[in-house]
Coordinates of C-alpha atoms in Angstrom, one line a residue:
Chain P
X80 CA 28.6 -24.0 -8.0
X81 CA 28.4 -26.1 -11.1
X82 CA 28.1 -24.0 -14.4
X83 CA 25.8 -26.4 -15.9
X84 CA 22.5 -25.7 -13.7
X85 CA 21.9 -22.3 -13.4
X86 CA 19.6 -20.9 -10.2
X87 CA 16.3 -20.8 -13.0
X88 CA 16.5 -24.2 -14.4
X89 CA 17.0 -25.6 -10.9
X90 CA 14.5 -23.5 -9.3
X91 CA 12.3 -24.6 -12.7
X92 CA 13.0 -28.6 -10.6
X93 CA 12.1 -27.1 -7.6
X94 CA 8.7 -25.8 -9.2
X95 CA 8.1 -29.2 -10.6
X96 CA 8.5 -27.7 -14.3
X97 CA 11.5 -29.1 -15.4
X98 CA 11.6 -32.7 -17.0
X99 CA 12.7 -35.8 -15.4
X100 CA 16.3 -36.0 -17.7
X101 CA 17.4 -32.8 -16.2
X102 CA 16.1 -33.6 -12.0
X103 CA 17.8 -36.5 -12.7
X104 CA 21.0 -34.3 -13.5
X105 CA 20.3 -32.1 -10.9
X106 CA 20.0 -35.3 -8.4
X107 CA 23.0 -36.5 -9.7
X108 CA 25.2 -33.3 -9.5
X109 CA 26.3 -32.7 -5.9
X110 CA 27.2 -29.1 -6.3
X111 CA 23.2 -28.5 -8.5
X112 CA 22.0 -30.9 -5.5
X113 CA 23.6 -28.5 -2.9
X114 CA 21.9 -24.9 -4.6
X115 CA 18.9 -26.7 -5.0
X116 CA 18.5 -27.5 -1.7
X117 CA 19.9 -24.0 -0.7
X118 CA 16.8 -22.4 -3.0
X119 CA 14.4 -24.5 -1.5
X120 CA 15.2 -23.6 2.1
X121 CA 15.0 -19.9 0.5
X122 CA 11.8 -21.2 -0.9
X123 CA 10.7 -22.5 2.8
X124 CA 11.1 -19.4 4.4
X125 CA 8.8 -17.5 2.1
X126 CA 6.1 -20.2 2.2
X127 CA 6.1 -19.6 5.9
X128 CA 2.6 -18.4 6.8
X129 CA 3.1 -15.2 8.9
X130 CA 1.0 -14.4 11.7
X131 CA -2.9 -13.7 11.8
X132 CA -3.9 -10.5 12.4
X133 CA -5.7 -10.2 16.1
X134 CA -9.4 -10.7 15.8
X135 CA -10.1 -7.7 16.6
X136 CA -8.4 -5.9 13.6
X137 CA -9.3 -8.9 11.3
X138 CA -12.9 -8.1 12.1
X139 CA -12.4 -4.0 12.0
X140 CA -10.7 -4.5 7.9
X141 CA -14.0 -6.6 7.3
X142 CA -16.2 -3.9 8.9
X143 CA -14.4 -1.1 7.2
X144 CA -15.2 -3.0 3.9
X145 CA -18.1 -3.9 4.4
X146 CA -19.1 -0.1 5.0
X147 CA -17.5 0.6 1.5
X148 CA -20.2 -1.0 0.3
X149 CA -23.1 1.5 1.5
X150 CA -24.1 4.3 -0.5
X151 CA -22.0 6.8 0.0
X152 CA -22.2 10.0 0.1
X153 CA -23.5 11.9 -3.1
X154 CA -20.2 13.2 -4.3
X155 CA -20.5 16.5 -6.9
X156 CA -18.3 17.2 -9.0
X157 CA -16.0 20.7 -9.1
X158 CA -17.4 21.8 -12.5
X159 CA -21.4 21.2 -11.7
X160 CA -21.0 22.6 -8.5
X161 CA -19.4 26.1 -10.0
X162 CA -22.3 26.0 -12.2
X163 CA -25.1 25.8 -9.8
X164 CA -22.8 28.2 -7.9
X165 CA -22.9 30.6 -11.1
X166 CA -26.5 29.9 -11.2
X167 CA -27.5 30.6 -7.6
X168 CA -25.8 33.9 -7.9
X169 CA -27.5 35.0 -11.6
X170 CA -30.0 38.2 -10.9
X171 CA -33.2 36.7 -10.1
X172 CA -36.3 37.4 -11.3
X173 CA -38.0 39.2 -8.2
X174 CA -41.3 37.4 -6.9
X175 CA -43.1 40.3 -6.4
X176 CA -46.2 40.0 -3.7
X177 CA -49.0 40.9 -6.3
X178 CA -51.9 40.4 -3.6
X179 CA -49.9 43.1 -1.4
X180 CA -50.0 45.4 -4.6
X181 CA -53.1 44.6 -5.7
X182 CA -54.9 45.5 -2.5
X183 CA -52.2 48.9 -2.0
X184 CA -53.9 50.1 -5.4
X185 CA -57.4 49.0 -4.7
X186 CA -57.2 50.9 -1.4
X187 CA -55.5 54.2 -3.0
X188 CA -58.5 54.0 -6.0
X189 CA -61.3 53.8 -3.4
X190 CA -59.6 56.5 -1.5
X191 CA -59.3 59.0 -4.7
X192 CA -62.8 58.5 -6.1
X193 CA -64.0 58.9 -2.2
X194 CA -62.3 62.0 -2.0
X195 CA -62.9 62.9 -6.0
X196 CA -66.4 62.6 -4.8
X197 CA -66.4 65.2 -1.9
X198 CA -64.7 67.5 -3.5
X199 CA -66.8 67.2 -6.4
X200 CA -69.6 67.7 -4.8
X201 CA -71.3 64.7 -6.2
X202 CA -74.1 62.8 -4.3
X203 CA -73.3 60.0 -2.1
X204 CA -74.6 57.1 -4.1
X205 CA -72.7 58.3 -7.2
X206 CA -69.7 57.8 -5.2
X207 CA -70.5 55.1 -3.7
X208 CA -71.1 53.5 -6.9
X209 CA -68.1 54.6 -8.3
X210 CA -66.0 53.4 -5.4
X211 CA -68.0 50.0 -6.1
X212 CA -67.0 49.8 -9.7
X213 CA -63.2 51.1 -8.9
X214 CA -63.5 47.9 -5.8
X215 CA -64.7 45.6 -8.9
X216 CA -62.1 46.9 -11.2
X217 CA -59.3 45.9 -8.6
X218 CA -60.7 42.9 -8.1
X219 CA -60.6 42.0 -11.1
X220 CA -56.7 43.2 -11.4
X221 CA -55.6 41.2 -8.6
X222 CA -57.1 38.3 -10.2
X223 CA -55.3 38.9 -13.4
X224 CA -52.0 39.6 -11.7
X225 CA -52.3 36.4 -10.0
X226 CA -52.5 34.9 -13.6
X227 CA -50.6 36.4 -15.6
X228 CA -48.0 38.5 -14.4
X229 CA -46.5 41.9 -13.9
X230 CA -47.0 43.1 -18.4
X231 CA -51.1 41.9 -18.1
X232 CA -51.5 42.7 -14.5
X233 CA -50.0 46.1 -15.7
X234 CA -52.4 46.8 -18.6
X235 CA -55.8 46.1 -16.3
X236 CA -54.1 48.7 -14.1
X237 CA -53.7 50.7 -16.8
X238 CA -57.3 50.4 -18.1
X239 CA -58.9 50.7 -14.7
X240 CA -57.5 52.9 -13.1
X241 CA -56.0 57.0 -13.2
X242 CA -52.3 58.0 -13.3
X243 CA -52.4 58.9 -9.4
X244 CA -53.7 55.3 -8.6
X245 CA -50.4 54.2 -11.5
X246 CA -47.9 55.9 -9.3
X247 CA -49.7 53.9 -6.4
X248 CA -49.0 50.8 -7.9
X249 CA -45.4 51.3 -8.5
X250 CA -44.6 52.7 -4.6
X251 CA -46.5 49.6 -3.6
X252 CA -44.9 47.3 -5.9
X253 CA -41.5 49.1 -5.1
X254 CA -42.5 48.2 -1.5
X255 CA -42.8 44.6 -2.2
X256 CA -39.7 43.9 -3.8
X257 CA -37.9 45.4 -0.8
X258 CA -39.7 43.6 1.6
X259 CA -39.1 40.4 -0.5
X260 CA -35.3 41.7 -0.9
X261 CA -35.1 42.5 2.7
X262 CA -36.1 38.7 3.7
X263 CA -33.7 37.4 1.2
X264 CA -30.7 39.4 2.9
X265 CA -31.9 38.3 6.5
X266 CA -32.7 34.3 4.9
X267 CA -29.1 34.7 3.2
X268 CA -27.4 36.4 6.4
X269 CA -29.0 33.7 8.8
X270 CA -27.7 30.7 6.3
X271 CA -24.3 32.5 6.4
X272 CA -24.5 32.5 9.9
X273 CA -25.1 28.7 10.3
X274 CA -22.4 27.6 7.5
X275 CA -20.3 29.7 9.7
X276 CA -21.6 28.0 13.0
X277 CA -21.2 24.7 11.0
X278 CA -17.5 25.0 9.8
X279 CA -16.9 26.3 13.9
X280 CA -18.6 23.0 14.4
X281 CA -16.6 20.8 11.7
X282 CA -13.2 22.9 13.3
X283 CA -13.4 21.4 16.5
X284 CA -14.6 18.4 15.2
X285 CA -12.3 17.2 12.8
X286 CA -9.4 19.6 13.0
X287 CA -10.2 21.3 9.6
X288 CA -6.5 22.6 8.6
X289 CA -7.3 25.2 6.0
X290 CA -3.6 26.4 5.9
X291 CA -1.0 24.2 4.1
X292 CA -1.1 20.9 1.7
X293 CA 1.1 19.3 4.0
X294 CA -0.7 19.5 7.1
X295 CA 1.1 20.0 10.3
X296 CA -0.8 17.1 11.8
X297 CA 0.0 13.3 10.9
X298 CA -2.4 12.8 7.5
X299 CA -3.1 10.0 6.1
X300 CA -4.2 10.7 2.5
X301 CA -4.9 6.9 1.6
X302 CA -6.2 5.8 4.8
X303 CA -9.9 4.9 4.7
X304 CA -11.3 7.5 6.9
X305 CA -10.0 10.7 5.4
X306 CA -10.7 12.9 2.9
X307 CA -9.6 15.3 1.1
X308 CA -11.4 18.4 0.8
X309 CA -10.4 21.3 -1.2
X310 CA -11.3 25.2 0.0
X311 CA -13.3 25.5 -2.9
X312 CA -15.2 22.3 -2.4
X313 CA -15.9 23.0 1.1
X314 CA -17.1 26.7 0.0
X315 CA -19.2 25.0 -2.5
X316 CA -20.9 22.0 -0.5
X317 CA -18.8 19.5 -2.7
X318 CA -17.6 15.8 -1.0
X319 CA -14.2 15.6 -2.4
X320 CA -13.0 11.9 -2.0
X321 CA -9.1 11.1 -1.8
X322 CA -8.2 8.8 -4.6
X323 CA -6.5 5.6 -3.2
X324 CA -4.1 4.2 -6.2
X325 CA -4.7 0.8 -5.5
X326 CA -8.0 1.3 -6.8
X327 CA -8.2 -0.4 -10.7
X328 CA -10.5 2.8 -11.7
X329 CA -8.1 5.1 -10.0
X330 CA -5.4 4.5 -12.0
X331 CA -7.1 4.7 -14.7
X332 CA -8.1 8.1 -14.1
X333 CA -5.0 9.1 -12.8
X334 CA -3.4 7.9 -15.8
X335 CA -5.3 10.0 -17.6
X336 CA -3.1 12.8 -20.3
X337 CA -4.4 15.7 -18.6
X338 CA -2.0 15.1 -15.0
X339 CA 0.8 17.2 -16.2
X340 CA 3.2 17.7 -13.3
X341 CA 2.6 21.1 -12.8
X342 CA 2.9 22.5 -9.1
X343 CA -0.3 24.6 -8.6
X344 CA -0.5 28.3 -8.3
X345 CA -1.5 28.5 -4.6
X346 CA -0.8 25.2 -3.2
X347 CA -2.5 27.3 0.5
X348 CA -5.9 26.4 -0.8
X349 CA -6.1 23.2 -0.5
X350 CA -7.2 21.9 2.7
X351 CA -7.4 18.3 4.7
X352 CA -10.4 17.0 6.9
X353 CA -11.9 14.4 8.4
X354 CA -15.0 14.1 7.5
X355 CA -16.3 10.6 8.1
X356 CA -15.2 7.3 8.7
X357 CA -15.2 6.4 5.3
X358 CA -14.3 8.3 3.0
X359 CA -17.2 7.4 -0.6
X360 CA -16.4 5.9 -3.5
X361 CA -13.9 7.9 -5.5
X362 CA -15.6 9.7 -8.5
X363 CA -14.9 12.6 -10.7
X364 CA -12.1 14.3 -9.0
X365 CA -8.5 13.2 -9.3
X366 CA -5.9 13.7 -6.7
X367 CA -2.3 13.3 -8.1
X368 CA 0.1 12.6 -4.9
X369 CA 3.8 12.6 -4.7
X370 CA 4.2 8.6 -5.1
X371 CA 7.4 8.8 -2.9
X372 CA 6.0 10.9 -0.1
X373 CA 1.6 10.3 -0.5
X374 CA 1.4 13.0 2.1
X375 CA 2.1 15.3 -0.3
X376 CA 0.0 16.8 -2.8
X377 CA 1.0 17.6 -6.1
X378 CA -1.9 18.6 -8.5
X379 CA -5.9 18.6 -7.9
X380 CA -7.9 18.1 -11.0
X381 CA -11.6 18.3 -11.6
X382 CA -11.8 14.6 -13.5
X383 CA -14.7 15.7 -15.8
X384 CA -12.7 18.6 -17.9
X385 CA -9.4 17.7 -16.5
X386 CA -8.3 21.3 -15.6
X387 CA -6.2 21.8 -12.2
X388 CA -8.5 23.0 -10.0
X389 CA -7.3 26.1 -8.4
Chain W
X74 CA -14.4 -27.4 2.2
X75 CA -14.2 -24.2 0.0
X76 CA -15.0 -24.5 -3.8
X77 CA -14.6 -22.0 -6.5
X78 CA -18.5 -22.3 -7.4
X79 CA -19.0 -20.9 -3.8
X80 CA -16.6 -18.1 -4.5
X81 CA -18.7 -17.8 -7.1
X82 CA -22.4 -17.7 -5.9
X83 CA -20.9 -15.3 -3.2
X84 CA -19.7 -12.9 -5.7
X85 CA -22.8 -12.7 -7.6
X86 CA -25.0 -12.3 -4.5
X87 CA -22.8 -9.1 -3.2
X88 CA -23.1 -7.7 -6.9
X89 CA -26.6 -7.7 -6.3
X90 CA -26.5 -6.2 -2.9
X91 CA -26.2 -9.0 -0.6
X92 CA -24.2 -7.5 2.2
X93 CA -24.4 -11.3 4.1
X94 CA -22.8 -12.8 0.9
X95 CA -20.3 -10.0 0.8
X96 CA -19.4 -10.6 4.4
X97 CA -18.4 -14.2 4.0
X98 CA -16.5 -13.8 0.8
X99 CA -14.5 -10.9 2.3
X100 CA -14.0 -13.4 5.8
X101 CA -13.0 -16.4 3.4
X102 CA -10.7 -14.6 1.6
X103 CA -9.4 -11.8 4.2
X104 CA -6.3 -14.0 6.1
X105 CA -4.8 -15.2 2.2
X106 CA -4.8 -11.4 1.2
X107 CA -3.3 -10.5 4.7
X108 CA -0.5 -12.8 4.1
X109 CA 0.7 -11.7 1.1
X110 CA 0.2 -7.8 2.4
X111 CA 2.4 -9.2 5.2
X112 CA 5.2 -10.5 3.6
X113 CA 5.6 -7.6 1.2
X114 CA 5.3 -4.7 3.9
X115 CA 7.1 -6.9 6.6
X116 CA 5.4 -5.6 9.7
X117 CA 2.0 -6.2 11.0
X118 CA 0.6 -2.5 11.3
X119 CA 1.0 -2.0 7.8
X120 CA 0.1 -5.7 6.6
X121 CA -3.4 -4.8 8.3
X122 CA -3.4 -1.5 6.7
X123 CA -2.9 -2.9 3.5
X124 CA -5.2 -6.2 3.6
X125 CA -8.2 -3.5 5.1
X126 CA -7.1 -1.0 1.9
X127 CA -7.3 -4.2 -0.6
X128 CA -10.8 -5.1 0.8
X129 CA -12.1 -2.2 0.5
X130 CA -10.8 -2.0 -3.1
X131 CA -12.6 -5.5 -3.5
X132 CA -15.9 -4.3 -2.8
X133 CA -15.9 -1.1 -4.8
X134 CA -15.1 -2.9 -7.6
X135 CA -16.7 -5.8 -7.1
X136 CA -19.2 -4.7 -9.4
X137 CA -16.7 -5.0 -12.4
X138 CA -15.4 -8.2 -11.4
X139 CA -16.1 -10.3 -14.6
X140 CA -15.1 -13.6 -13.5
X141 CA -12.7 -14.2 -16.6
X142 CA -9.8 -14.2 -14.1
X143 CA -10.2 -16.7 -10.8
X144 CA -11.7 -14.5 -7.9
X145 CA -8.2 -15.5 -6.2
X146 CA -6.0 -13.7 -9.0
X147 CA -8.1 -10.9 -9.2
X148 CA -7.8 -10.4 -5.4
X149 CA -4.6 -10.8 -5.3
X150 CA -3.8 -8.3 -7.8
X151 CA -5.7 -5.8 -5.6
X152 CA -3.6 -7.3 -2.5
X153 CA -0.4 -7.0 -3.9
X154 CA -0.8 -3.1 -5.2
X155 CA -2.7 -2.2 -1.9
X156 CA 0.8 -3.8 -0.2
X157 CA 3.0 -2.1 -2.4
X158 CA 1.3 1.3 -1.8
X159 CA 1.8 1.0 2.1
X160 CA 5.6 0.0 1.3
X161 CA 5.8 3.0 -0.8
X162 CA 4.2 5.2 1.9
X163 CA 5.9 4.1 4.5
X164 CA 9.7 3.9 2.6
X165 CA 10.9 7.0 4.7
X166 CA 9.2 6.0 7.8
X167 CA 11.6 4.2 10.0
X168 CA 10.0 1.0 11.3
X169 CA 11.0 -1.8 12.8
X170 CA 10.3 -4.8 9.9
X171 CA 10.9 -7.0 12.9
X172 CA 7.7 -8.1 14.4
X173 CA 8.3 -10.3 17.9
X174 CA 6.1 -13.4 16.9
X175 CA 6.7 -13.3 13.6
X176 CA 10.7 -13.2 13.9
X177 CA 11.8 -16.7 13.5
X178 CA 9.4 -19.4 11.5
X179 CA 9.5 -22.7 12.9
X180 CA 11.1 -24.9 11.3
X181 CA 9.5 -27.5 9.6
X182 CA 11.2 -30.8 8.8
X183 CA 14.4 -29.1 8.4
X184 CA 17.0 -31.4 8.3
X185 CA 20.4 -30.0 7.1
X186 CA 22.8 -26.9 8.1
X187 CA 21.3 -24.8 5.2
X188 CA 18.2 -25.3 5.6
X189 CA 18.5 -25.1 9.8
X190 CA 20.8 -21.3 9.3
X191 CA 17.4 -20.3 7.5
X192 CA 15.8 -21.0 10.6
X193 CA 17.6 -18.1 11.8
X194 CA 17.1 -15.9 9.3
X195 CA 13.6 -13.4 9.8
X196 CA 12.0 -14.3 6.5
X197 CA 10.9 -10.4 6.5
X198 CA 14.5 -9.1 6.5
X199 CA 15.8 -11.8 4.2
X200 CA 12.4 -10.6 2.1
X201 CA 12.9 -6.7 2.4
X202 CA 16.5 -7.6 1.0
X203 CA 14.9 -8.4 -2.3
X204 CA 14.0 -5.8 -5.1
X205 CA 10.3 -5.7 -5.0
X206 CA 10.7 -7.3 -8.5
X207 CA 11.7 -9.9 -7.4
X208 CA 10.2 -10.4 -4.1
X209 CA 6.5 -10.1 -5.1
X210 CA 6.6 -13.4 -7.7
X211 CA 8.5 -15.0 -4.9
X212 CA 6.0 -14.4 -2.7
X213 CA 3.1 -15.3 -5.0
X214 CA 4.8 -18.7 -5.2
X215 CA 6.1 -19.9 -2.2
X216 CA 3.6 -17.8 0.1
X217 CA 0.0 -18.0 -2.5
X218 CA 1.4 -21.5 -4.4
X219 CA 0.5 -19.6 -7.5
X220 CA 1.8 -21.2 -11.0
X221 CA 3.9 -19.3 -13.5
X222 CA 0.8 -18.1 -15.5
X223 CA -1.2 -16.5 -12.7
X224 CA 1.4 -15.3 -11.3
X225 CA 2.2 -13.7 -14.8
X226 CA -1.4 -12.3 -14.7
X227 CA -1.2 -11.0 -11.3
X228 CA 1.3 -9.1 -12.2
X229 CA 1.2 -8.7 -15.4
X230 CA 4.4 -9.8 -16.8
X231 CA 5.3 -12.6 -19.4
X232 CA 5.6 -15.9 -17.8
X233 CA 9.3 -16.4 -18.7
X234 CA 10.0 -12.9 -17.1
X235 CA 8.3 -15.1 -14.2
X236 CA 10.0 -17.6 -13.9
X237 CA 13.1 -15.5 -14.4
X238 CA 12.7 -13.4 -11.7
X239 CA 11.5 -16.3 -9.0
X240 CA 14.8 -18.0 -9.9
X241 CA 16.8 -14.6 -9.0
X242 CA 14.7 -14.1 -6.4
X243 CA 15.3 -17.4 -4.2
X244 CA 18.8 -17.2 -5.7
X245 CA 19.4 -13.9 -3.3
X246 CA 17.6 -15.8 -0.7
X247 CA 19.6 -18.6 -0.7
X248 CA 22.8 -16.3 -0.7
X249 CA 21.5 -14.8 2.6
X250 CA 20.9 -18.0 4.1
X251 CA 24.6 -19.0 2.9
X252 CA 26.1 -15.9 4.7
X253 CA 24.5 -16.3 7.9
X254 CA 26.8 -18.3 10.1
X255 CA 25.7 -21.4 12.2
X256 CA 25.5 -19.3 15.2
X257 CA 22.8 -17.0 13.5
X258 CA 25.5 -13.7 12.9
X259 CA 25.6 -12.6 9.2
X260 CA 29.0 -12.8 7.8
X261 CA 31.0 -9.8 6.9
X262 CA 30.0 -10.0 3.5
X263 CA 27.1 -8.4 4.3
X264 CA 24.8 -10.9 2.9
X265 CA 22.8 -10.5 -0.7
X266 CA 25.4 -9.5 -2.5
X267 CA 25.9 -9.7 -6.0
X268 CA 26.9 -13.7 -7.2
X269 CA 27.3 -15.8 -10.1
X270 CA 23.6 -16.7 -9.9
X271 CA 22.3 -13.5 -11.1
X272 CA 21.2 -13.2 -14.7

């Protein structure tokens, strides 16, 4: 091998960069002539086209693109979902069934002035009348309880009627709020029971593995029709996409300052499924992967404050 | 016959939601990106994987694509990382590199020992022999007939650095062919080995 040519300026000859004086060196050297032909037989073999992919899975990549590009899934992020979460489970102002109370007191008022009346002794149409006016009076509270709410609804109690027909009010509105509390419990026990039916469902389905990172069965975290789903995310109704690195905007994110390489507390929370054939458009939560093993997890973060979810 | 302007009027139809457009750019432009997945993983299974990972990363962020760089370039950018990720994931898996019809090119108007020997080489062994810093500009040349400078922009390194590591890169190549014996055996040398052509 000559010392004069080295592999990059003849390589440079075989590219067509180099300038005429020094191909015609090359040419002219019979050891540079020998490596240049050895590089451009090395050069040959690369250029080698290799072969096609079958139809069949040239026409599935395309397909499995081409579904990229539909809306995905809407995909929540960690951080708004714990707050509708936080929300959701905030004391709630009871909706209290005023018509139920209203007519509970109207019927306990008629009743006392009825009975006020015969023990009275008064004549029939004074009590009648007085039952009318107390039937008015009601009336008129229901209406205003409709409007307004429990403080005016209170006050036309208050001014219409005694403090028997008060106490009235308050069993009957103590009534309500357990009937209304007693639906919730059986609305909240019954939508328990179908999340429950649905992750049965979603078990048999996809194989949900709730128990380790790695995942006894064969994962593929990159692969287009996986996801990752975290415990929490499931729990909390949020599509948590696996980030595929060769996404531009992934890197980005995963470059991000906040993916410190710390292992996380309880690594057992973390759970694979399949949920669709494609998997959405990666958005606000980052997955960091062991880069030498992918099947391995190393941090979850909720992209938005980038804290380690977990 | 295919023009960039048509690359173009493609691309800006599937920004706008033409899934038609979309379908023909990613059919133009799917066999060129599985060719380069191929020769970097070396097998077909994951050349497949990769070229269906790299389309898929072309149409979510399509949308971004600015045109400043050639639609080519761009793509092959996405192709070459979405390639390099399967190599990576696949690193401890043991595979065969060696795929039946792909084993031995053809040789075309080969007409010396050398270049006959590298009929007898599999161009994915001789490939998987190379550092992947040196394989991929390789590649991009020989394989994609990219110059120096897109090639540089692929992936992202100075042109000199390009040029650089092509040189070193056939220079291994060549080395391989060199230690394979007439009779198609590799010599006891073992092959790439360290030589006076490395910088």
């Amino acid at each position: 091998m000559t010392t004069e040519f080295d592999d990059e300026l003849l390589s440079a000859v075989l590219d067509g960069e180099a300038d005429p004086q020094t191909v015609a060196a090359v040419q002219a050297d019979p050891d540079a002539a020998r490596r240049l032909t050895a590089l451009e037989a090395a050069s040959a073999l690369v250029a080698t086209p290799p072969a096609p992919a079958t139809p069949e899975r040239r026409a599935a990549s395309i397909a499995a693109a081409l579904a990229a590009a539909q809306p995905a899934p809407e995909v929540t992020s960690l951080s708004v979902a714990r707050e509708r979460k936080t929300a959701a489970a905030a004391p709630k102002r009871r909706q209290v069934n005023w018509l139920a109370v209203a007519a509970a007191f109207a019927f306990v008022l008629i009743s006392a002035v009825v009975i006020t009346g015969i023990v009275g002794g008064s004549n029939s149409a004074d009590v009648v009348d007085t039952a009318t006016e107390a039937a008015d009076d009601a009336a008129d509270a229901t209406e205003t309880a409709e409007s307004f709410g429990t403080a005016d609804s209170t006050a036309m109690a208050e001014s219409a009627t005694a403090d028997d027909a008060d106490e009235a009010v308050e069993d009957a509105m103590e009534e309500a709020m357990e009937e209304e509390e007693a639906m919730e419990d059986d609305a909240m026990e019954e939508e328990s029971m179908d999340a429950e039916d649905a992750m049965e469902d979603d078990d048999s389905e996809t194989a949900l593995t709730t128990t380790t990172v790695t995942a006894e069965r064969s994962i593929e975290p990159f692969a287009t029709n996986n996801l990752l789903l975290l415990e929490e995310a499931i729990d909390l109704g949020v599509v948590v996409p696996v980030l595929q690195p060769t996404d531009p905007e992934l890197l980005d994110v995963v470059n991000l300052d906040c993916l410190n390489p710390e292992l996380p507390p309880d690594i057992d929370q973390f759970a694979f499924a399949e949920l669709g054939e494609f998997a959405p458009p990666p958005q606000l939560v980052v997955v960091q992967f062991d880069p030498f093993d992918p099947s391995q997890v190393i941090l979850i973060f909720d992209a938005e404050d980038c804290t380690p979810v977990g | 016959m295919q023009t960039l302007s048509d690359d173009e009027d493609l691309i800006r139809a599937a920004q706008s939601g033409d899934m038609a457009s979309l379908e023909i750019l990613l059919d133009r432009h799917h066999d060129r990106i599985r060719a380069v997945c191929a020769r970097v993983v070396g097998n077909h299974a994951d050349a497949d994987d990769a070229a269906q990972m790299a389309l898929i990363s072309i149409v979510r962020n399509l949308e971004r694509y600015d045109g400043r760089a050639k639609f080519t370039t761009w793509s092959y950018r996405i192709a070459t990382n979405a390639a390099i990720d399967e190599l990576r994931k696949h690193k401890r898996r043991p595979t065969s590199s060696l795929d039946d019809e792909d084993q031995h090119f053809e040789p075309v108007a080969l007409g010396n020992m050398a270049e006959a020997t590298a009929a007898r080489l599999d161009v994915n062994d001789g490939l998987d022999q190379l550092p992947e810093e040196f394989r991929m500009p390789v590649i991009l040349r020989d394989l994609c007939g990219l110059d120096y400078d897109q090639i540089a922009e692929v992936l992202e390194i100075a042109p000199g650095t390009v040029r650089s590591r092509i040189a070193r890169g056939r220079g291994k190549l060549a080395d391989l062919i060199g230690s394979i014996s007439p009779d198609g055996n590799q010599d006891a040398t073992g092959g790439v080995q360290g030589t006076d052509h490395d910088h």
